[in-house]
Amino acid sequence: MKVQIQLKVNGLSYKKEIEPRRTLLELIREDLELTGTKEGCGLGECGTCTVLLDGKPIKSCITLAVQANGREVTTIEGVESPDGTLHPIQQAFIDHGAIQCGFCTPGMVLSAKALLEEKPKPTEIEVKKAIAGNLCRCTGYQKIVEAILSAAHKP
Amino acid sequence: MKSFQYFEPSTLPEALEILHRYENRARVLAGGTDLVVQMKQAKIRPEAIISLRQLQELNFIEVGSGIRIGPLVTMSQIANHPKFDGRFSILKEAALAVADVQIRNLATVGGNIANASPSADIPPALVALGAQLRLRNKKRGERAVGLEEFCTGPFCTHLERDELIVEIFISPLPEGSGAYAWMPKRTTIDETLVGVGAWVVRDPNQNTCHQVRLALSSVAPVPLRAYKAESFLKGKSLSAENFRLAGEIAAEESSPRSRADYRRALVSILTETALEKAVRRAQE
């Protein structure tokens, strides 16, 4: 069976006919060819599949695409400005050396973006709790936390 | 994952009708954070999925003299609700013990209760508050059951295959205050290793324990009431020493399956912590 869904991704509207068993991650990567969102563990533990659903971080590998029907998704591709200017969080990640292999970065940036939209001046603990669902095997998290705090507390 | 028929009923009776028709071959989709994982692991292979997303009448939080929570309320909604502060912080604390932000944004209270993992946090917190469930199916209509009796074993409840949880309700608690203290495992998913939900009613004149409920996570197949610790504490002064002794009794009452010694030690400490926090809130 197939179902019809309508959703917005990074501001653009899409109508798709899909099998209900497709995950949101599959839709994003395979149908929409937005490969910035990653599959790591496939079971909702590592956070590399993080996207924003109506502005809230979720793990797209364990979300059925039908759950996004009628809603707005933001992927990492939708974070920079239309003219290509990087978001302050993205720039901070670069400036602070918070990227090594880069695999966790899209998820980290989106979790950070959602945090700063809810809490513009978070404490270090609040930053750590906000990225608790995003694992990084390379950096040891220190630079990531510094980058997010720096983006938040910029004058 | 295996293909399935997908339904998105727009009314509760419609949902119950489909659920009834599929007998035990359908599963209900709320947030999906347990369901989709289990389907991806092929632990379950439902013929049909019935999504509750259109039944927004199941998404409500009413705090009056009692508390009524709809099954579709997410952990994030619980964690951010202004009324789950002060003496009702136990609910916020238990919700924040669940996984991480991403999971909490989708995971629902109803789903968490129905999944009945022994390491779940919300059920023990609700048991400490004396919560009851309203269940509904097509044949029988509605029935109420205490949450404590509802959980029967690991991933087992009294929920019949064609039943839905339609409400979680907590009878008025004019006095008392609670806390949830917990320790996670050091793994990717931060599963709770031991959790303790405490609800204490204080006799202010003598600073003694008028009433107490202690419900533990992850030290038994179901949320465990530490009845002996409760009996010990009742009527006694709310002193640090008595909290410590209550903790030791609760530890003895627990029956953890693995890492038993360490878990019992944690029960001791976390019971003390939860009691101390709960009582401190009563005085604030």
Short mmCIF file of C-alpha atoms in Angstrom, two decimals:
data_model
loop_
_atom_site.label_atom_id
_atom_site.label_comp_id
_atom_site.label_asym_id
_atom_site.label_seq_id
_atom_site.Cartn_x
_atom_site.Cartn_y
_atom_site.Cartn_z
CA MET A 1 0.00 0.00 0.00
CA LYS A 2 1.08 3.56 -0.56
CA VAL A 3 0.08 6.72 1.24
CA GLN A 4 0.19 10.34 0.14
CA ILE A 5 2.04 12.78 2.28
CA GLN A 6 2.74 16.48 2.01
CA LEU A 7 5.57 18.09 3.87
CA LYS A 8 7.88 21.07 3.80
CA VAL A 9 11.61 20.47 3.83
CA ASN A 10 13.89 23.47 4.25
CA GLY A 11 11.06 25.73 3.19
CA LEU A 12 10.13 23.84 0.02
CA SER A 13 6.87 21.87 -0.27
CA TYR A 14 6.85 18.28 -1.42
CA LYS A 15 4.08 15.81 -2.23
CA LYS A 16 5.17 12.22 -2.06
CA GLU A 17 3.53 8.84 -2.46
CA ILE A 18 5.33 6.39 -0.24
CA GLU A 19 5.09 3.04 1.46
CA PRO A 20 4.20 3.70 5.10
CA ARG A 21 7.22 1.67 6.28
CA ARG A 22 9.68 4.25 4.88
CA THR A 23 11.45 6.20 7.54
CA LEU A 24 11.83 9.97 7.41
CA LEU A 25 15.57 9.45 7.03
CA GLU A 26 15.06 7.32 3.92
CA LEU A 27 12.75 9.94 2.45
CA ILE A 28 15.25 12.72 3.10
CA ARG A 29 18.32 10.91 1.81
CA GLU A 30 16.89 8.79 -1.01
CA ASP A 31 13.83 10.62 -2.31
CA LEU A 32 14.98 14.18 -1.69
CA GLU A 33 18.69 13.43 -2.11
CA LEU A 34 19.56 15.54 0.91
CA THR A 35 22.47 13.48 2.13
CA GLY A 36 23.70 15.83 4.86
CA THR A 37 21.57 13.87 7.33
CA LYS A 38 23.36 10.63 8.16
CA GLU A 39 22.54 7.08 9.17
CA GLY A 40 24.80 5.89 11.97
CA CYS A 41 23.25 3.28 14.21
CA GLY A 42 19.84 3.07 12.56
CA LEU A 43 18.19 2.60 15.96
CA GLY A 44 17.87 6.11 17.30
CA GLU A 45 20.88 6.05 19.61
CA CYS A 46 23.68 8.00 17.90
CA GLY A 47 21.84 11.10 16.70
CA THR A 48 23.53 11.47 13.30
CA CYS A 49 20.04 11.29 11.76
CA THR A 50 18.83 14.30 13.75
CA VAL A 51 16.57 16.73 11.89
CA LEU A 52 14.19 19.39 13.14
CA LEU A 53 10.47 18.62 12.93
CA ASP A 54 8.48 21.84 13.37
CA GLY A 55 11.66 23.23 14.91
CA LYS A 56 12.15 20.39 17.39
CA PRO A 57 15.02 17.89 17.14
CA ILE A 58 14.00 14.31 16.43
CA LYS A 59 15.78 11.21 15.19
CA SER A 60 14.66 10.60 11.64
CA CYS A 61 15.87 6.99 11.41
CA ILE A 62 13.22 5.87 13.88
CA THR A 63 10.49 8.19 12.64
CA LEU A 64 8.19 6.98 9.91
CA ALA A 65 7.92 9.44 7.02
CA VAL A 66 4.14 9.50 7.54
CA GLN A 67 4.75 11.09 10.93
CA ALA A 68 6.06 14.18 9.09
CA ASN A 69 2.88 14.57 7.02
CA GLY A 70 1.70 18.17 7.14
CA ARG A 71 4.78 19.29 9.03
CA GLU A 72 8.01 21.17 8.44
CA VAL A 73 11.39 19.52 8.41
CA THR A 74 14.73 21.29 8.63
CA THR A 75 17.86 19.41 7.62
CA ILE A 76 21.46 20.61 7.80
CA GLU A 77 21.14 21.85 4.23
CA GLY A 78 18.52 24.30 5.43
CA VAL A 79 20.67 25.89 8.13
CA GLU A 80 22.81 28.23 6.04
CA SER A 81 21.24 31.36 4.57
CA PRO A 82 19.82 31.24 1.05
CA ASP A 83 22.80 33.26 -0.13
CA GLY A 84 25.18 30.65 1.26
CA THR A 85 26.28 32.50 4.38
CA LEU A 86 26.93 30.08 7.16
CA HIS A 87 24.80 30.16 10.29
CA PRO A 88 26.73 31.50 13.31
CA ILE A 89 26.69 28.01 14.81
CA GLN A 90 28.27 26.53 11.69
CA GLN A 91 30.90 29.28 11.63
CA ALA A 92 31.62 28.75 15.31
CA PHE A 93 32.15 25.00 14.71
CA ILE A 94 34.75 25.84 12.07
CA ASP A 95 36.40 28.58 14.14
CA HIS A 96 36.67 26.39 17.23
CA GLY A 97 37.92 23.23 15.55
CA ALA A 98 34.74 21.37 16.52
CA ILE A 99 34.76 19.25 13.35
CA GLN A 100 37.06 16.26 12.75
CA CYS A 101 35.46 13.63 10.56
CA GLY A 102 32.29 15.69 10.37
CA PHE A 103 29.86 12.78 10.61
CA CYS A 104 28.18 13.94 13.83
CA THR A 105 28.29 17.60 12.80
CA PRO A 106 24.96 17.95 10.99
CA GLY A 107 23.10 16.46 13.96
CA MET A 108 25.10 18.53 16.45
CA VAL A 109 24.45 21.77 14.56
CA LEU A 110 20.71 21.09 14.39
CA SER A 111 20.46 20.19 18.08
CA ALA A 112 22.41 23.36 18.88
CA LYS A 113 20.22 25.48 16.61
CA ALA A 114 17.07 24.22 18.31
CA LEU A 115 18.61 24.87 21.73
CA LEU A 116 19.59 28.46 20.94
CA GLU A 117 16.18 29.20 19.54
CA GLU A 118 14.63 28.07 22.79
CA LYS A 119 17.39 29.28 25.15
CA PRO A 120 19.49 32.00 23.52
CA LYS A 121 22.02 32.13 26.38
CA PRO A 122 22.40 28.58 27.66
CA THR A 123 24.73 27.48 30.40
CA GLU A 124 27.38 24.88 29.73
CA ILE A 125 25.25 22.22 31.42
CA GLU A 126 22.28 23.14 29.25
CA VAL A 127 24.42 22.81 26.12
CA LYS A 128 25.67 19.40 27.21
CA LYS A 129 22.15 18.19 27.93
CA ALA A 130 20.94 19.48 24.58
CA ILE A 131 23.55 17.46 22.69
CA ALA A 132 23.26 14.38 24.92
CA GLY A 133 21.50 12.62 22.05
CA ASN A 134 24.31 13.29 19.57
CA LEU A 135 27.37 11.06 19.86
CA CYS A 136 30.82 12.07 18.64
CA ARG A 137 33.66 9.57 18.34
CA CYS A 138 36.36 12.01 17.31
CA THR A 139 36.44 15.24 19.24
CA GLY A 140 35.66 14.38 22.84
CA TYR A 141 32.91 17.04 22.76
CA GLN A 142 34.98 19.83 24.31
CA LYS A 143 35.30 21.94 21.16
CA ILE A 144 31.70 21.29 20.21
CA VAL A 145 30.47 22.65 23.54
CA GLU A 146 32.82 25.64 23.25
CA ALA A 147 31.61 26.36 19.73
CA ILE A 148 27.96 26.32 20.76
CA LEU A 149 28.59 28.53 23.79
CA SER A 150 30.57 30.92 21.64
CA ALA A 151 27.79 31.16 19.06
CA ALA A 152 25.30 31.78 21.86
CA HIS A 153 27.23 34.33 23.84
CA LYS A 154 28.48 36.36 20.90
CA PRO A 155 28.01 40.04 21.64
CA MET B 1 11.06 -3.49 7.96
CA LYS B 2 8.16 -5.63 6.80
CA SER B 3 5.27 -3.94 4.97
CA PHE B 4 2.09 -3.12 6.81
CA GLN B 5 -1.32 -1.59 6.28
CA TYR B 6 -1.43 1.92 7.63
CA PHE B 7 -4.41 3.67 9.20
CA GLU B 8 -4.81 7.19 10.48
CA PRO B 9 -8.28 7.22 12.05
CA SER B 10 -9.80 10.61 12.68
CA THR B 11 -11.93 9.59 15.64
CA LEU B 12 -11.38 7.43 18.69
CA PRO B 13 -14.28 5.05 17.89
CA GLU B 14 -12.79 4.58 14.43
CA ALA B 15 -9.40 3.75 15.94
CA LEU B 16 -10.97 1.26 18.35
CA GLU B 17 -12.93 -0.36 15.53
CA ILE B 18 -9.81 -0.95 13.44
CA LEU B 19 -7.90 -2.15 16.49
CA HIS B 20 -10.69 -4.58 17.27
CA ARG B 21 -10.87 -5.83 13.70
CA TYR B 22 -7.16 -6.66 13.59
CA GLU B 23 -7.29 -8.54 16.91
CA ASN B 24 -3.65 -8.89 17.94
CA ARG B 25 -2.13 -8.27 14.50
CA ALA B 26 -2.06 -4.47 14.69
CA ARG B 27 0.07 -2.08 16.72
CA VAL B 28 -0.60 1.48 17.74
CA LEU B 29 1.69 4.31 16.67
CA ALA B 30 2.06 7.29 18.97
CA GLY B 31 5.62 8.68 18.99
CA GLY B 32 7.07 5.48 17.58
CA THR B 33 10.27 5.68 19.59
CA ASP B 34 9.82 2.14 20.90
CA LEU B 35 7.59 0.77 18.14
CA VAL B 36 9.70 1.71 15.11
CA VAL B 37 12.89 0.49 16.78
CA GLN B 38 11.25 -2.88 17.52
CA MET B 39 9.98 -3.10 13.94
CA LYS B 40 13.41 -2.31 12.54
CA GLN B 41 14.88 -5.06 14.70
CA ALA B 42 12.13 -7.41 13.47
CA LYS B 43 11.13 -8.05 17.09
CA ILE B 44 7.57 -7.36 16.03
CA ARG B 45 5.96 -7.62 12.58
CA PRO B 46 2.53 -6.05 12.75
CA GLU B 47 0.15 -6.46 9.82
CA ALA B 48 -1.25 -3.03 10.48
CA ILE B 49 -0.19 0.18 12.16
CA ILE B 50 -2.84 2.45 13.57
CA SER B 51 -1.53 5.97 14.03
CA LEU B 52 -3.10 8.11 16.73
CA ARG B 53 -1.76 11.37 15.33
CA GLN B 54 -5.17 12.74 14.38
CA LEU B 55 -6.63 12.06 17.81
CA GLN B 56 -5.42 15.29 19.34
CA GLU B 57 -8.14 15.02 21.97
CA LEU B 58 -5.74 12.50 23.54
CA ASN B 59 -3.13 15.21 23.98
CA PHE B 60 -4.01 17.21 27.10
CA ILE B 61 -2.66 18.12 30.50
CA GLU B 62 -5.18 19.32 33.07
CA VAL B 63 -3.99 20.28 36.50
CA GLY B 64 -6.87 21.07 38.81
CA SER B 65 -7.36 19.43 42.14
CA GLY B 66 -6.29 16.20 40.45
CA ILE B 67 -4.07 15.77 37.39
CA ARG B 68 -5.27 14.37 34.07
CA ILE B 69 -2.77 13.56 31.33
CA GLY B 70 -3.61 12.32 27.86
CA PRO B 71 -1.67 9.35 26.46
CA LEU B 72 -0.26 11.36 23.54
CA VAL B 73 1.46 13.88 25.79
CA THR B 74 5.19 13.79 25.02
CA MET B 75 7.99 13.58 27.55
CA SER B 76 9.05 17.07 26.48
CA GLN B 77 5.60 18.44 27.22
CA ILE B 78 5.76 16.91 30.70
CA ALA B 79 9.28 18.23 31.27
CA ASN B 80 8.30 21.77 30.23
CA HIS B 81 4.91 22.05 31.93
CA PRO B 82 4.86 24.93 34.40
CA LYS B 83 2.62 23.07 36.86
CA PHE B 84 5.04 20.12 37.14
CA ASP B 85 7.28 22.17 39.32
CA GLY B 86 7.70 22.53 43.05
CA ARG B 87 5.99 19.62 44.76
CA PHE B 88 5.12 17.96 41.44
CA SER B 89 8.68 18.15 40.12
CA ILE B 90 8.73 14.36 40.37
CA LEU B 91 7.02 14.27 36.97
CA LYS B 92 9.43 16.67 35.32
CA GLU B 93 12.40 14.80 36.77
CA ALA B 94 11.10 11.43 35.57
CA ALA B 95 10.40 12.82 32.08
CA LEU B 96 13.91 14.29 31.88
CA ALA B 97 15.32 10.90 32.84
CA VAL B 98 14.07 9.53 29.53
CA ALA B 99 16.73 9.16 26.83
CA ASP B 100 17.52 12.53 25.23
CA VAL B 101 15.90 15.62 23.74
CA GLN B 102 15.19 14.04 20.37
CA ILE B 103 13.46 11.02 21.86
CA ARG B 104 11.56 13.12 24.40
CA ASN B 105 10.13 15.29 21.63
CA LEU B 106 8.26 12.30 20.21
CA ALA B 107 7.99 9.71 23.01
CA THR B 108 4.59 9.71 24.70
CA VAL B 109 3.45 8.92 28.21
CA GLY B 110 0.90 6.39 26.92
CA GLY B 111 3.48 4.67 24.77
CA ASN B 112 5.95 4.51 27.64
CA ILE B 113 3.36 2.94 29.95
CA ALA B 114 2.10 0.48 27.32
CA ASN B 115 5.63 -0.59 26.38
CA ALA B 116 6.25 -1.40 30.05
CA SER B 117 10.00 -1.59 30.04
CA PRO B 118 11.25 -2.41 33.56
CA SER B 119 13.70 0.48 33.24
CA ALA B 120 11.10 3.08 32.33
CA ASP B 121 11.01 6.17 34.53
CA ILE B 122 7.55 7.66 34.10
CA PRO B 123 5.61 4.62 35.38
CA PRO B 124 7.35 4.51 38.79
CA ALA B 125 6.93 8.27 39.18
CA LEU B 126 3.22 7.89 38.39
CA VAL B 127 2.92 4.92 40.77
CA ALA B 128 4.41 7.08 43.53
CA LEU B 129 1.60 9.56 42.79
CA GLY B 130 -1.03 6.81 42.96
CA ALA B 131 -1.93 7.17 39.28
CA GLN B 132 -4.71 5.29 37.56
CA LEU B 133 -5.40 4.63 33.89
CA ARG B 134 -8.58 4.84 31.87
CA LEU B 135 -8.64 2.20 29.15
CA ARG B 136 -11.12 1.87 26.34
CA ASN B 137 -12.00 -0.69 23.72
CA LYS B 138 -14.85 -1.26 21.32
CA LYS B 139 -16.59 -4.13 23.18
CA ARG B 140 -16.47 -3.11 26.79
CA GLY B 141 -16.18 0.65 26.62
CA GLU B 142 -14.16 2.18 29.40
CA ARG B 143 -12.55 0.77 32.52
CA ALA B 144 -10.21 2.17 35.14
CA VAL B 145 -7.22 0.34 36.55
CA GLY B 146 -4.48 1.35 38.97
CA LEU B 147 -1.13 1.75 37.25
CA GLU B 148 0.54 -0.46 39.82
CA GLU B 149 -1.78 -3.37 39.03
CA PHE B 150 -1.61 -2.60 35.30
CA CYS B 151 2.08 -3.51 34.96
CA THR B 152 2.39 -7.28 35.21
CA GLY B 153 5.88 -8.10 33.97
CA PRO B 154 8.69 -6.99 31.65
CA PHE B 155 6.94 -5.52 28.59
CA CYS B 156 3.65 -6.99 29.87
CA THR B 157 0.56 -5.18 31.01
CA HIS B 158 -3.13 -5.78 31.48
CA LEU B 159 -3.81 -3.87 28.27
CA GLU B 160 -5.95 -6.02 26.01
CA ARG B 161 -4.91 -6.19 22.39
CA ASP B 162 -7.82 -4.01 21.24
CA GLU B 163 -7.59 -1.50 24.08
CA LEU B 164 -6.18 2.00 24.15
CA ILE B 165 -5.03 4.01 27.13
CA VAL B 166 -7.16 7.15 26.93
CA GLU B 167 -6.19 8.90 30.14
CA ILE B 168 -3.75 8.87 33.01
CA PHE B 169 -5.26 10.42 36.09
CA ILE B 170 -3.98 11.26 39.52
CA SER B 171 -6.54 11.79 42.26
CA PRO B 172 -6.29 15.06 44.18
CA LEU B 173 -3.20 15.28 46.34
CA PRO B 174 -3.83 18.37 48.45
CA GLU B 175 -0.69 17.76 50.46
CA GLY B 176 2.61 16.15 49.81
CA SER B 177 5.58 16.59 47.53
CA GLY B 178 7.66 14.30 45.38
CA ALA B 179 10.99 13.73 43.70
CA TYR B 180 12.54 11.29 41.25
CA ALA B 181 16.20 10.38 41.63
CA TRP B 182 18.00 8.11 39.22
CA MET B 183 21.29 6.86 37.89
CA PRO B 184 21.81 5.88 34.23
CA LYS B 185 23.88 3.10 32.79
CA ARG B 186 27.02 4.23 30.97
CA THR B 187 25.84 3.13 27.56
CA THR B 188 24.68 4.93 24.40
CA ILE B 189 21.07 4.99 25.43
CA ASP B 190 21.45 6.18 29.04
CA GLU B 191 19.01 3.53 30.19
CA THR B 192 18.11 3.92 33.85
CA LEU B 193 20.11 1.60 36.08
CA VAL B 194 18.13 2.47 39.20
CA GLY B 195 15.36 5.03 39.68
CA VAL B 196 13.43 6.02 42.79
CA GLY B 197 10.17 7.97 42.84
CA ALA B 198 9.16 9.31 46.24
CA TRP B 199 5.96 11.02 47.37
CA VAL B 200 5.92 12.23 50.97
CA VAL B 201 3.17 13.82 53.01
CA ARG B 202 4.60 15.58 56.01
CA ASP B 203 2.97 16.17 59.35
CA PRO B 204 4.22 19.73 59.84
CA ASN B 205 3.62 19.92 63.60
CA GLN B 206 6.02 17.16 64.45
CA ASN B 207 8.01 17.00 61.19
CA THR B 208 7.11 13.34 60.87
CA CYS B 209 6.10 11.24 57.89
CA HIS B 210 2.32 11.17 57.64
CA GLN B 211 2.29 9.18 54.39
CA VAL B 212 4.89 8.02 51.90
CA ARG B 213 5.05 6.12 48.61
CA LEU B 214 8.26 4.81 47.14
CA ALA B 215 8.27 3.34 43.63
CA LEU B 216 11.46 1.97 42.10
CA SER B 217 12.57 1.58 38.49
CA SER B 218 14.82 -1.14 37.09
CA VAL B 219 15.12 -3.32 40.19
CA ALA B 220 12.21 -5.63 39.49
CA PRO B 221 10.21 -6.82 36.47
CA VAL B 222 7.74 -3.97 37.11
CA PRO B 223 7.76 -0.65 39.01
CA LEU B 224 8.38 -1.81 42.55
CA ARG B 225 6.65 -0.34 45.59
CA ALA B 226 9.04 -0.44 48.52
CA TYR B 227 6.28 -1.30 51.00
CA LYS B 228 8.59 -2.24 53.88
CA ALA B 229 10.56 0.99 53.57
CA GLU B 230 7.26 2.88 53.49
CA SER B 231 6.00 1.12 56.65
CA PHE B 232 9.25 1.88 58.41
CA LEU B 233 9.13 5.57 57.58
CA LYS B 234 5.47 6.14 58.39
CA GLY B 235 5.08 8.06 61.64
CA LYS B 236 8.80 8.54 62.06
CA SER B 237 10.64 11.82 62.08
CA LEU B 238 11.83 13.03 58.67
CA SER B 239 15.47 12.94 59.60
CA ALA B 240 18.48 12.16 57.48
CA GLU B 241 19.09 9.06 59.59
CA ASN B 242 15.58 7.73 58.92
CA PHE B 243 15.94 8.41 55.21
CA ARG B 244 19.16 6.42 55.27
CA LEU B 245 17.50 3.51 57.09
CA ALA B 246 14.53 3.63 54.72
CA GLY B 247 17.01 3.43 51.85
CA GLU B 248 18.60 0.33 53.30
CA ILE B 249 15.23 -1.37 53.72
CA ALA B 250 14.24 -0.46 50.15
CA ALA B 251 17.52 -1.96 48.95
CA GLU B 252 16.68 -5.23 50.69
CA GLU B 253 13.21 -5.26 49.11
CA SER B 254 14.59 -4.86 45.59
CA SER B 255 15.22 -7.84 43.40
CA PRO B 256 17.53 -6.64 40.64
CA ARG B 257 18.32 -9.17 37.98
CA SER B 258 21.87 -8.13 37.07
CA ARG B 259 24.61 -6.14 38.84
CA ALA B 260 22.52 -6.77 41.93
CA ASP B 261 25.00 -5.58 44.56
CA TYR B 262 25.64 -2.30 42.81
CA ARG B 263 21.96 -1.74 42.11
CA ARG B 264 21.05 -2.36 45.73
CA ALA B 265 23.69 0.13 46.80
CA LEU B 266 22.18 2.63 44.38
CA VAL B 267 18.66 1.96 45.70
CA SER B 268 19.91 2.86 49.16
CA ILE B 269 21.48 6.11 48.08
CA LEU B 270 18.80 7.18 45.62
CA THR B 271 15.97 6.47 48.06
CA GLU B 272 17.69 8.75 50.55
CA THR B 273 18.18 11.38 47.84
CA ALA B 274 14.60 11.22 46.61
CA LEU B 275 13.16 11.42 50.13
CA GLU B 276 15.39 14.30 51.07
CA LYS B 277 14.50 16.23 47.91
CA ALA B 278 10.79 15.55 48.29
CA VAL B 279 10.72 16.72 51.88
CA ARG B 280 12.79 19.82 51.12
CA ARG B 281 10.19 20.78 48.53
CA ALA B 282 7.42 20.48 51.09
CA GLN B 283 9.09 23.17 53.11
CA GLU B 284 9.65 25.54 50.23
#
